[in-house]
Structure formats: structure tokens, C-alpha cells
Amino acid sequence: MNAIDSKQPYDYRKLRGKIKEKFGTQSAFAKVMGLSNVSVSNKLNNNVEWGQEEIEKSAMILDIAYSDIHSYFFTHRVENNSTNCQKK
């Protein structure tokens, strides 16, 4: 069981977009962060949690305002559950 199995996963799409916008690739971002590409991938895929210092460093190098950190790191992923609804 990993660190976040029992919790609702986070949605990192906005963070992935910011990484691509600023660095072009996840690998380039990982290098600046001092992390391996695998480590960043595990974090973005909800396999490993982001540490506080990693969040602060990411915000700094990605030019994310502290007031916007929540929308990049703490937005929960919403699963779409389809139901069989028939019109009468």
C-alpha cells in the first residue's frame, strides 16, 4: 500500500500544464528540482506525496503565487460515474 491509497487522489493536470509551459518537459523540470524523472512522475501520478519543501520549490521555479498553490497541488480528482438514465 502506498502513501495515498486511502485518500482521494489529487488532480495535477494544471501543474503538468505549468511544467510544460515553463520547462517544455517533465525531465527538465525534474532536473531543476533536483529530483529524478521517475520521482516527479510518481508524484504527478499520485503514487508518492509531494513534500512541503518540494511544493514551495516548485511554486518558486514555476512562478506560482503562494495564493495559487492550492489549485495546483491540492485539487482533488473527480471521477465521472456514468449512470443509466433513460428519458421517459
Coordinates of N, CA and C in Angstrom, one line a residue:
M1 N 0.8 -1.2 0.0 CA 0.0 0.0 0.0 C 0.9 1.2 0.0
N2 N 0.6 2.2 -0.9 CA 1.4 3.4 -0.9 C 0.9 4.5 0.0
A3 N 1.5 5.6 0.0 CA 1.2 6.7 0.9 C -0.2 7.3 0.7
I4 N -0.7 7.2 -0.5 CA -2.0 7.9 -0.7 C -3.1 6.9 -1.1
D5 N -3.0 5.6 -0.9 CA -4.0 4.7 -1.3 C -5.4 5.0 -0.7
S6 N -5.4 5.4 0.6 CA -6.7 5.5 1.3 C -7.3 6.9 1.1
K7 N -6.6 7.8 0.4 CA -7.1 9.2 0.2 C -7.5 9.4 -1.3
Q8 N -8.4 10.4 -1.4 CA -8.8 10.7 -2.8 C -7.7 11.3 -3.5
P9 N -7.4 10.8 -4.7 CA -6.2 11.3 -5.5 C -6.3 12.8 -5.9
Y10 N -5.2 13.5 -6.0 CA -5.2 14.8 -6.5 C -5.1 14.9 -8.0
D11 N -5.6 16.0 -8.5 CA -5.6 16.3 -9.9 C -4.5 17.2 -10.3
Y12 N -3.5 16.7 -10.9 CA -2.3 17.5 -11.2 C -2.2 18.0 -12.7
R13 N -3.4 18.0 -13.3 CA -3.4 18.5 -14.7 C -2.9 19.9 -14.9
K14 N -3.3 20.8 -14.0 CA -2.9 22.2 -14.0 C -1.4 22.3 -13.8
L15 N -0.9 21.5 -12.9 CA 0.5 21.5 -12.6 C 1.3 21.0 -13.8
R16 N 0.8 19.9 -14.4 CA 1.5 19.4 -15.6 C 1.6 20.4 -16.7
G17 N 0.5 21.2 -16.8 CA 0.4 22.2 -17.9 C 1.5 23.3 -17.6
K18 N 1.6 23.7 -16.3 CA 2.5 24.7 -15.9 C 4.0 24.2 -16.1
I19 N 4.2 23.0 -15.8 CA 5.6 22.4 -16.1 C 5.9 22.4 -17.5
K20 N 5.0 22.0 -18.4 CA 5.2 22.0 -19.8 C 5.4 23.5 -20.3
E21 N 4.6 24.4 -19.8 CA 4.7 25.8 -20.2 C 6.1 26.4 -19.9
K22 N 6.6 26.1 -18.7 CA 7.8 26.7 -18.2 C 9.1 25.9 -18.6
F23 N 9.0 24.6 -18.7 CA 10.2 23.8 -18.9 C 10.1 22.9 -20.2
G24 N 9.0 22.8 -20.8 CA 8.9 22.0 -22.0 C 8.7 20.5 -21.7
T25 N 9.5 20.0 -20.8 CA 9.4 18.6 -20.5 C 9.4 18.4 -18.9
Q26 N 8.8 17.3 -18.5 CA 8.9 16.9 -17.1 C 10.3 16.6 -16.7
S27 N 11.1 16.1 -17.6 CA 12.5 15.7 -17.3 C 13.3 17.0 -17.0
A28 N 13.1 18.1 -17.7 CA 13.8 19.3 -17.5 C 13.4 19.9 -16.1
F29 N 12.1 19.8 -15.8 CA 11.6 20.3 -14.5 C 12.2 19.5 -13.4
A30 N 12.3 18.2 -13.6 CA 12.8 17.3 -12.5 C 14.3 17.6 -12.3
K31 N 15.0 17.9 -13.3 CA 16.4 18.3 -13.2 C 16.6 19.5 -12.3
V32 N 15.8 20.6 -12.6 CA 15.9 21.8 -11.9 C 15.5 21.6 -10.4
M33 N 14.5 20.7 -10.2 CA 14.1 20.4 -8.9 C 15.1 19.6 -8.1
G34 N 16.0 18.9 -8.8 CA 17.0 18.1 -8.1 C 16.4 16.7 -7.8
L35 N 15.4 16.3 -8.6 CA 14.7 15.0 -8.5 C 14.9 14.2 -9.7
S36 N 14.7 12.9 -9.7 CA 14.7 12.1 -10.9 C 13.4 12.3 -11.6
N37 N 13.4 11.9 -12.9 CA 12.2 12.0 -13.6 C 11.2 11.0 -13.1
V38 N 11.6 9.8 -12.6 CA 10.8 8.8 -12.0 C 10.1 9.4 -10.8
S39 N 10.9 10.1 -9.9 CA 10.3 10.7 -8.7 C 9.2 11.7 -9.0
V40 N 9.4 12.5 -10.0 CA 8.4 13.5 -10.4 C 7.2 12.8 -11.0
S41 N 7.4 11.8 -11.8 CA 6.3 11.0 -12.4 C 5.5 10.4 -11.3
N42 N 6.1 9.8 -10.3 CA 5.4 9.2 -9.2 C 4.6 10.2 -8.4
K43 N 5.1 11.4 -8.3 CA 4.3 12.4 -7.6 C 3.1 12.9 -8.4
L44 N 3.3 13.1 -9.7 CA 2.2 13.5 -10.6 C 1.2 12.4 -10.8
N45 N 1.5 11.2 -10.5 CA 0.6 10.1 -10.7 C 0.0 9.6 -9.4
N46 N 0.2 10.4 -8.3 CA -0.4 10.1 -7.0 C 0.2 8.8 -6.4
N47 N 1.4 8.5 -6.8 CA 2.0 7.3 -6.1 C 2.8 7.7 -4.9
V48 N 3.3 8.9 -4.9 CA 4.1 9.4 -3.8 C 3.7 10.9 -3.5
E49 N 3.6 11.2 -2.3 CA 3.1 12.6 -2.0 C 4.2 13.6 -2.2
W50 N 3.8 14.8 -2.5 CA 4.7 16.0 -2.6 C 5.1 16.4 -1.1
G51 N 6.3 16.7 -0.9 CA 6.7 17.2 0.4 C 6.5 18.7 0.5
Q52 N 6.5 19.3 1.6 CA 6.2 20.7 1.8 C 7.3 21.6 1.1
E53 N 8.6 21.2 1.3 CA 9.7 21.9 0.6 C 9.6 21.7 -0.9
E54 N 9.2 20.6 -1.4 CA 9.1 20.4 -2.8 C 8.0 21.2 -3.4
I55 N 6.9 21.4 -2.7 CA 5.8 22.3 -3.1 C 6.3 23.7 -3.2
E56 N 7.0 24.1 -2.1 CA 7.5 25.5 -2.1 C 8.5 25.8 -3.2
K57 N 9.4 24.8 -3.5 CA 10.4 25.0 -4.5 C 9.7 25.0 -5.9
S58 N 8.8 24.1 -6.1 CA 8.0 24.0 -7.3 C 7.3 25.3 -7.6
A59 N 6.7 25.9 -6.6 CA 6.0 27.1 -6.8 C 6.9 28.2 -7.2
M60 N 8.1 28.2 -6.5 CA 9.1 29.3 -6.8 C 9.6 29.2 -8.3
I61 N 10.0 28.0 -8.7 CA 10.6 27.9 -10.0 C 9.5 27.9 -11.2
L62 N 8.3 27.6 -10.8 CA 7.2 27.7 -11.8 C 6.5 29.0 -11.8
D63 N 6.9 29.9 -10.9 CA 6.3 31.2 -10.8 C 4.8 31.1 -10.5
I64 N 4.5 30.2 -9.5 CA 3.1 30.0 -9.0 C 3.0 30.9 -7.7
A65 N 2.1 31.8 -7.7 CA 1.9 32.6 -6.5 C 1.5 31.7 -5.3
Y66 N 1.9 32.1 -4.1 CA 1.6 31.3 -3.0 C 0.0 31.2 -2.8
S67 N -0.7 32.2 -3.2 CA -2.1 32.2 -3.1 C -2.8 31.2 -4.1
D68 N -2.0 30.7 -5.1 CA -2.5 29.8 -6.1 C -2.0 28.3 -5.9
I69 N -1.2 28.1 -4.9 CA -0.6 26.8 -4.6 C -1.7 25.7 -4.5
H70 N -2.8 26.1 -3.8 CA -3.9 25.1 -3.6 C -4.4 24.6 -4.9
S71 N -4.6 25.4 -5.9 CA -5.2 25.0 -7.2 C -4.3 24.1 -8.0
Y72 N -3.0 24.2 -7.7 CA -2.0 23.3 -8.4 C -1.7 22.0 -7.7
F73 N -1.7 22.0 -6.4 CA -1.3 20.8 -5.6 C -2.4 20.2 -4.7
F74 N -3.5 20.8 -4.5 CA -4.5 20.3 -3.6 C -5.9 20.2 -4.1
T75 N -6.1 20.2 -5.4 CA -7.4 20.0 -6.1 C -7.6 18.5 -6.2
H76 N -8.7 18.0 -5.7 CA -8.9 16.5 -5.8 C -9.5 16.2 -7.2
R77 N -9.1 15.0 -7.6 CA -9.5 14.5 -8.9 C -11.0 14.0 -8.7
V78 N -11.8 14.4 -9.7 CA -13.2 14.0 -9.6 C -13.4 12.9 -10.6
E79 N -13.9 11.8 -10.2 CA -14.2 10.7 -11.1 C -15.6 10.8 -11.6
N80 N -15.8 10.7 -12.9 CA -17.1 10.7 -13.5 C -17.7 9.3 -13.5
N81 N -18.8 9.2 -12.8 CA -19.5 7.9 -12.8 C -20.8 8.1 -13.6
S82 N -20.8 7.3 -14.7 CA -22.0 7.4 -15.5 C -23.1 6.5 -15.0
T83 N -24.3 6.9 -15.1 CA -25.4 6.1 -14.6 C -26.3 5.9 -15.8
N84 N -27.1 4.9 -15.7 CA -28.1 4.6 -16.8 C -29.3 5.5 -16.5
C85 N -29.4 6.6 -17.1 CA -30.6 7.4 -17.0 C -31.3 7.4 -18.4
Q86 N -32.5 7.0 -18.3 CA -33.3 7.0 -19.6 C -34.3 8.1 -19.5
K87 N -34.5 8.7 -20.7 CA -35.6 9.7 -20.7 C -36.9 9.0 -21.0
K88 N -37.9 9.6 -20.3 CA -39.3 9.0 -20.5 C -40.1 9.8 -21.3

